[in-house]
CSV table of C-alpha atoms in Angstrom, one decimal:
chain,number,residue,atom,x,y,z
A,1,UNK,CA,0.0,0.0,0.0
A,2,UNK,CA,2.7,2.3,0.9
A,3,UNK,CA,4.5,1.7,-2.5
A,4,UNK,CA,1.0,2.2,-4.1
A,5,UNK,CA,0.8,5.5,-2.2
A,6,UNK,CA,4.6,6.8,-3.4
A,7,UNK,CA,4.2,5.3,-6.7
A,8,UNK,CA,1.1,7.1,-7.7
A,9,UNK,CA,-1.3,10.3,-6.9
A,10,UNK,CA,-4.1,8.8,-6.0
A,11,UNK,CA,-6.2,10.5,-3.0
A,12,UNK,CA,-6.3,8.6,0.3
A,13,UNK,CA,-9.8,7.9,-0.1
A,14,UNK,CA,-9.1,6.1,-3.4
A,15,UNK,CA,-6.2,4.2,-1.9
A,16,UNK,CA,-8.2,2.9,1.0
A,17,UNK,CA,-11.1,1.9,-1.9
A,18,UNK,CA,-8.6,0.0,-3.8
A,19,UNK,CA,-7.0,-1.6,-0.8
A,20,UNK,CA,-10.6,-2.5,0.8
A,21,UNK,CA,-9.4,-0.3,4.0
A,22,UNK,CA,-10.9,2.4,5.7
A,23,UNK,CA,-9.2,5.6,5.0
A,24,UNK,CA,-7.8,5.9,8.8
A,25,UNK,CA,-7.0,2.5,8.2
A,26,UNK,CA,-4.7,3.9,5.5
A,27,UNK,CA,-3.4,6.8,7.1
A,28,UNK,CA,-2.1,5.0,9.5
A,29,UNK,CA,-0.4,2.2,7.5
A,30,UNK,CA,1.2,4.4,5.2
A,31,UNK,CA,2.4,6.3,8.2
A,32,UNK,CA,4.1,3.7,9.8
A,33,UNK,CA,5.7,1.9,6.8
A,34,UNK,CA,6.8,5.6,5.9
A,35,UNK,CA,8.0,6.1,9.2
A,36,UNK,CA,10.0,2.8,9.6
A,37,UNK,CA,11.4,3.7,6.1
A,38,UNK,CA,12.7,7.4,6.7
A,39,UNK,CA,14.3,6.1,9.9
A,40,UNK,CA,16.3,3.5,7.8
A,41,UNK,CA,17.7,5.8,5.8
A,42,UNK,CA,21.2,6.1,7.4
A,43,UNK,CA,21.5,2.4,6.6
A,44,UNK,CA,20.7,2.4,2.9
A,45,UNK,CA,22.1,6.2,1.9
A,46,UNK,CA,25.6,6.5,3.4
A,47,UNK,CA,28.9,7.4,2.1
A,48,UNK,CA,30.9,4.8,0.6
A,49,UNK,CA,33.8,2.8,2.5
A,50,UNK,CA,37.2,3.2,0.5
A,51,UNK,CA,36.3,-0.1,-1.5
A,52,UNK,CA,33.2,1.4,-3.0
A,53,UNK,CA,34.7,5.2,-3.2
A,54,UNK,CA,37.6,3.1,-5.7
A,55,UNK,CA,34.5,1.9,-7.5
A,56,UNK,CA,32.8,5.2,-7.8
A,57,UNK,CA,36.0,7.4,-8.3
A,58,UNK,CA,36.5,4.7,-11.7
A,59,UNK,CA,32.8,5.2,-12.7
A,60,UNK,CA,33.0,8.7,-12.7
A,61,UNK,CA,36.1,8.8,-14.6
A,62,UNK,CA,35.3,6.5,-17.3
A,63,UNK,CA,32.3,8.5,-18.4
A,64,UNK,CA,34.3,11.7,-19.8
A,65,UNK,CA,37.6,11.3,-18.2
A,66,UNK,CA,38.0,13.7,-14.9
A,67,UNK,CA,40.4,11.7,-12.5
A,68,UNK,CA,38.9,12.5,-8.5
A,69,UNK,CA,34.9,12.9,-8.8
A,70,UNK,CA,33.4,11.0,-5.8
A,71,UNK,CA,29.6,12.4,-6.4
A,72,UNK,CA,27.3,15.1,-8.0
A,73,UNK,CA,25.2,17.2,-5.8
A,74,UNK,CA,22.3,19.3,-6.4
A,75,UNK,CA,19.3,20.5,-5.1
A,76,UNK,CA,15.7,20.0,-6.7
A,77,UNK,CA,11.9,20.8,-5.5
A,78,UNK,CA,9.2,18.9,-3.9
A,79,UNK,CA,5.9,20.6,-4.7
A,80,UNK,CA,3.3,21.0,-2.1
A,81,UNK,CA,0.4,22.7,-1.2
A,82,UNK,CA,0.5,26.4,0.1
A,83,UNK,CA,0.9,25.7,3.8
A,84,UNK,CA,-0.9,27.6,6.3
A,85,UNK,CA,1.6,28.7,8.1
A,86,UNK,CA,5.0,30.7,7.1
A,87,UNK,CA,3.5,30.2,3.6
A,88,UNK,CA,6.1,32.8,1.7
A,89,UNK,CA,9.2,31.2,2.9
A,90,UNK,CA,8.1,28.4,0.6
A,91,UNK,CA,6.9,30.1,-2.3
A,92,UNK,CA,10.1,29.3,-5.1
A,93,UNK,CA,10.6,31.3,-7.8
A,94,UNK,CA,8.3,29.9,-10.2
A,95,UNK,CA,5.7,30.9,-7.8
A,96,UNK,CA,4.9,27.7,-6.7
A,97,UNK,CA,5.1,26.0,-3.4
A,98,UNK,CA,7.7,23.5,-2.3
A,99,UNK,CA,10.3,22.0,0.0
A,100,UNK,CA,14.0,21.0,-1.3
A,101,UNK,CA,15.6,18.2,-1.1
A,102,UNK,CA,19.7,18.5,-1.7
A,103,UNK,CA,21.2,15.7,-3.0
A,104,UNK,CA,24.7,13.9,-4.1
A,105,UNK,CA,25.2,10.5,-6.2
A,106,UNK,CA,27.1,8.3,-7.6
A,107,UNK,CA,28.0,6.7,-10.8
A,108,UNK,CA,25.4,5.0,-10.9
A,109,UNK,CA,22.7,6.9,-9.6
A,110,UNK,CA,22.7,6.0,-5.9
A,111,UNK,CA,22.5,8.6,-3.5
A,112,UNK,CA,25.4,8.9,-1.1
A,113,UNK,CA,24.2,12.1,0.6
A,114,UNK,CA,20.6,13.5,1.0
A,115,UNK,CA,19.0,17.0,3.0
A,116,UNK,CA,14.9,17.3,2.7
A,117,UNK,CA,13.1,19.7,4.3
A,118,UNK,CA,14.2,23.6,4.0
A,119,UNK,CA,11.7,25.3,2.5
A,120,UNK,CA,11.9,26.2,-1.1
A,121,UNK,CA,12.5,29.9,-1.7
A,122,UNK,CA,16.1,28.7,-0.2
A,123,UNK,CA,18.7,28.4,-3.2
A,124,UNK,CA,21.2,25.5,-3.9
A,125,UNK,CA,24.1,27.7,-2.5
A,126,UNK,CA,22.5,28.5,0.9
A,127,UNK,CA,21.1,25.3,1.2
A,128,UNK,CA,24.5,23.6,0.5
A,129,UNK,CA,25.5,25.9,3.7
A,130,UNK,CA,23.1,24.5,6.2
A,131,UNK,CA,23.7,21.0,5.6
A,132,UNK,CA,26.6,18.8,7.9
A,133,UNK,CA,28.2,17.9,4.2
A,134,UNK,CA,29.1,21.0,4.1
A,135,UNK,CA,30.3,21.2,7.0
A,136,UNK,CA,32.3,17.9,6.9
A,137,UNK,CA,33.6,18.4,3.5
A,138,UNK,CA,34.7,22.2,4.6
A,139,UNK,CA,37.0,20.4,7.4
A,140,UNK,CA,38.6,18.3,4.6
A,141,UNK,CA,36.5,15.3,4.5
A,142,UNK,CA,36.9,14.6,0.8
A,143,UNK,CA,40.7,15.2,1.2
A,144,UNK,CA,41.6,15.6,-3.0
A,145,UNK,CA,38.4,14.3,-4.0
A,146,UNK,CA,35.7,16.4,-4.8
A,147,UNK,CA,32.1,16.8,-5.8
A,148,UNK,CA,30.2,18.4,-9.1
A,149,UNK,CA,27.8,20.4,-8.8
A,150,UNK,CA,26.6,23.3,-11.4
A,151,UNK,CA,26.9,26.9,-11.6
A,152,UNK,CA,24.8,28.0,-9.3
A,153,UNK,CA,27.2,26.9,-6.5
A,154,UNK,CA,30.3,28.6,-5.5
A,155,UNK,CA,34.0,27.0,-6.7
A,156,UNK,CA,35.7,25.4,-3.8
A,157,UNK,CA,38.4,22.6,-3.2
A,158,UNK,CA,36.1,20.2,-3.0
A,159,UNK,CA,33.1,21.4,-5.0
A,160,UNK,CA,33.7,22.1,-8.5
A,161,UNK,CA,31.3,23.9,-11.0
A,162,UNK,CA,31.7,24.5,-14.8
A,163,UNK,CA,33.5,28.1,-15.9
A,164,UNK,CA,31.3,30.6,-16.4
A,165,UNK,CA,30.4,31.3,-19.9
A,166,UNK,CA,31.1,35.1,-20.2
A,167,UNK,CA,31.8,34.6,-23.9
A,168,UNK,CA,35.8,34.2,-23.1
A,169,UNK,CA,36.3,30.6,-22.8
A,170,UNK,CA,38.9,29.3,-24.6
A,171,UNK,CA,38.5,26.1,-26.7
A,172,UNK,CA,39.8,24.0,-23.7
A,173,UNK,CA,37.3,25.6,-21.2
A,174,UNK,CA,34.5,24.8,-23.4
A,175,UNK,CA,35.5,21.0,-23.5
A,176,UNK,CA,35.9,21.1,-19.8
A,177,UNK,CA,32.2,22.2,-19.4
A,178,UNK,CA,31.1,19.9,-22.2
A,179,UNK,CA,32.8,16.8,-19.7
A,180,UNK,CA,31.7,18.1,-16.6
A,181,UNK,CA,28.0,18.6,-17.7
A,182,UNK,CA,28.2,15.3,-19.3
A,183,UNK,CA,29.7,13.8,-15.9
A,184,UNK,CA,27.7,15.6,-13.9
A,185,UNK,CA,24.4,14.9,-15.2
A,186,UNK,CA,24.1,11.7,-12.9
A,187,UNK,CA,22.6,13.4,-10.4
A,188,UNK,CA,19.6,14.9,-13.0
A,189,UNK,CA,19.2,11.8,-13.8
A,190,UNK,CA,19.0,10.2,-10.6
A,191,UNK,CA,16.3,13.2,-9.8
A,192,UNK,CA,14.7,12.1,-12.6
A,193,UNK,CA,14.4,8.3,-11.7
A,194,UNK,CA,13.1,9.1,-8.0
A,195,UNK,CA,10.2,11.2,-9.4
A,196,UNK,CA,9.7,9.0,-12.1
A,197,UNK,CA,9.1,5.9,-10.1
A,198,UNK,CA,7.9,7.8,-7.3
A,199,UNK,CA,5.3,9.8,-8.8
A,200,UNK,CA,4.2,11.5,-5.4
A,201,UNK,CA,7.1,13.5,-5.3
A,202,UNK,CA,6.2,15.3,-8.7
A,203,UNK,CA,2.8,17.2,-6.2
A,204,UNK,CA,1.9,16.3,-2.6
A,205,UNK,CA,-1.4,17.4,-1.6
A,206,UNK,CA,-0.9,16.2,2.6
A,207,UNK,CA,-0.6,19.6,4.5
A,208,UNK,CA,1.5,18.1,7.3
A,209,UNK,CA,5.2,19.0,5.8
A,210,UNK,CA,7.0,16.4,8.7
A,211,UNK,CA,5.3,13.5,7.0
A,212,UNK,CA,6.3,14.8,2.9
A,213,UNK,CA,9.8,14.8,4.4
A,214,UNK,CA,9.8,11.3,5.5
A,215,UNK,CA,8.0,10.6,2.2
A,216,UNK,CA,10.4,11.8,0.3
A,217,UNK,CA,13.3,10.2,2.4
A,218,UNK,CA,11.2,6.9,2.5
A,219,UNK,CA,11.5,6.9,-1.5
A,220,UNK,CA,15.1,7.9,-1.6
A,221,UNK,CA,15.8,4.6,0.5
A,222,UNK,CA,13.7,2.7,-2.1
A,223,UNK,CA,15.1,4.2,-5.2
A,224,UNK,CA,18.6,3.4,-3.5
A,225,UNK,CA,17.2,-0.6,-3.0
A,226,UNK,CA,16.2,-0.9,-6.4
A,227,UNK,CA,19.2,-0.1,-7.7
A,228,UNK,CA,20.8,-2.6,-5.3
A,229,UNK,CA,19.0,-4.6,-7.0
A,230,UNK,CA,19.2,-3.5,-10.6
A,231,UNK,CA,15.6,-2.4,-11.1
A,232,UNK,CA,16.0,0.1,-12.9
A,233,UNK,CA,13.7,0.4,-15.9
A,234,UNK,CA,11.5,3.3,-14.9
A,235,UNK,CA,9.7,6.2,-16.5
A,236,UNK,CA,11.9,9.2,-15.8
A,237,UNK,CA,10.6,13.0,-14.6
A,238,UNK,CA,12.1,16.0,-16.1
A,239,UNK,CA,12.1,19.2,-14.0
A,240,UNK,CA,11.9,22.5,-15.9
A,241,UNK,CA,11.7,24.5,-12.6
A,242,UNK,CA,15.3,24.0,-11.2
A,243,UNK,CA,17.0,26.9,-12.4
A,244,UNK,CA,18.2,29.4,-9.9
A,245,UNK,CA,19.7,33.1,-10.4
A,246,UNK,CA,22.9,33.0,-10.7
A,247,UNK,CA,23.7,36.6,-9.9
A,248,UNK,CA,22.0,36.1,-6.7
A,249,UNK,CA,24.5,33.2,-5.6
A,250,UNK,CA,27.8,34.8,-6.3
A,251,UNK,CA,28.4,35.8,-2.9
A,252,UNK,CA,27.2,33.6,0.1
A,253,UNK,CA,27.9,34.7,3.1
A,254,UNK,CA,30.5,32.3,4.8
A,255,UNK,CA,31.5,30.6,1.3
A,256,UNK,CA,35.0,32.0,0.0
A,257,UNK,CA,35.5,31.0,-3.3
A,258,UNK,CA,38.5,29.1,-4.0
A,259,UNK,CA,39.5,28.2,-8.0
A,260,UNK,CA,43.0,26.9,-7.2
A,261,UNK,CA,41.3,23.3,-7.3
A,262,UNK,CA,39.7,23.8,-10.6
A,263,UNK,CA,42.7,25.0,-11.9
A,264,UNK,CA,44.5,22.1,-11.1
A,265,UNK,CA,42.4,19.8,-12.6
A,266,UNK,CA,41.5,21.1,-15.5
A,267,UNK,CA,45.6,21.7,-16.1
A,268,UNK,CA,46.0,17.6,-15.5
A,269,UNK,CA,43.0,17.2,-18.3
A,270,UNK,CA,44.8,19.7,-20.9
A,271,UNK,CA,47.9,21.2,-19.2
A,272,UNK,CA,48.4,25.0,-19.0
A,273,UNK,CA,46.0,27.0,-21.3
């Protein structure tokens, strides 16, 4: 029933029809399979050991050849319905209503790293700021490794973005953007796969924001299961609302940028330009 309930949009009323349940009846399953679910998530999304990282590092670099990448993170929204309370903080800018959920994956699609929850006029820069990965990976977590993530986040040792396109790039940056879009594009598509196999995420009509949260974690931890399993033939969702203003996110407060590591990997994919 739960996996009925995540999988589709059906109302609660209809859910409780098709199951041949009353609708508390169905409440209060779904609750506590969604419950139990959110609460496991620290044992199906988690970090890699070294072992897997070796794995991962590989993947990563086999797609378009940058030596070091350990994940790609972004941030994407979970619509909702206008809450009653505090209702502007999560009005995004498409006008719309919505929490975010942050997110980093894999190679192959897995996430390794997950924050649900802030509300969504928050942008992926500031977001990035209140979660504990940025706080681990601020104190040298990642050591050399590092993250992707696109240009709406700030350039730092261990979160790297594209160069921006002022109309200046050389031939060399241009190929650099080319592979890191290319490479980086996991985690779109693992966005894509959660809300495309998990069809609830795409519009929640339950007011109480605590139990979208857990939904949404509670599908993450499913989505992570089936690929365990290598289920992974799925309609995939397209979001067309993720964009953010970049002018807005050049300067977070608290986030120095730092290019140096850029530099240095893009000079050990084409040597000095």
């Amino acid at each position: 029933m739960t996996i009925w309930y995540l999988s589709n949009t059906e109302t609660f009323r209809e859910i409780a029809k098709l199951f041949d349940v009353t609708k508390s009846s169905a409440h209060r399953i779904i609750g506590k399979i969604v419950n139990f679910l959110s609460k496991s998530s620290k044992k199906y999304i988690q970090w890699p050991n070294s072992q897997r990282l070796d794995i991962v590092r590989d993947g990563f670099r086999l797609m378009k050849g940058i030596n070091g990448v350990v994940g790609a993170i972004d941030g994407c929204h979970i619509n909702i319905k206008k809450p009653r309370e505090n209702a502007h903080s999560y009005c995004n800018r498409m006008s719309k209503y919505s929490i975010l959920l942050q997110g980093v994956c894999d190679h192959d699609k897995k996430f390794t790293d997950l924050l649900v929850g802030e509300a969504g006029s928050i942008h992926d820069a500031r977001l990035l700021k209140r979660s504990s990965l940025y706080e681990k990976c601020a104190q040298g977590f990642l050591q050399r490794d590092f993250l992707l993530g696109d240009s709406a986040y700030p350039c730092l040792n261990w979160l790297i973005p594209p160069f921006r396109d002022n109309g200046h790039l050389t031939a060399n940056q241009r190929e650099f953007n080319y592979r890191h879009s290319a490479t980086r594009i996991k985690i779109e598509n693992a966005f894509g796969a959660l809300k495309g196999r998990f069809r609830r995420l795409q519009r929640f009509e339950n007011e109480n924001i605590m139990f979208i949260v857990k939904s949404t974690v509670a599908a993450a931890v499913l989505h992570n299961i089936c690929i365990d399993f290598q289920d992974d033939e799925l309609e995939t969702h397209t979001d067309s609302d993720n964009s953010v203003d970049l002018d807005e996110l050049r300067n977070i407060s608290g986030i120095v940028p730092n290019e140096t590591r850029r530099n240095e990997i893009f000079n050990e994919m084409f040597g000095d330009d």
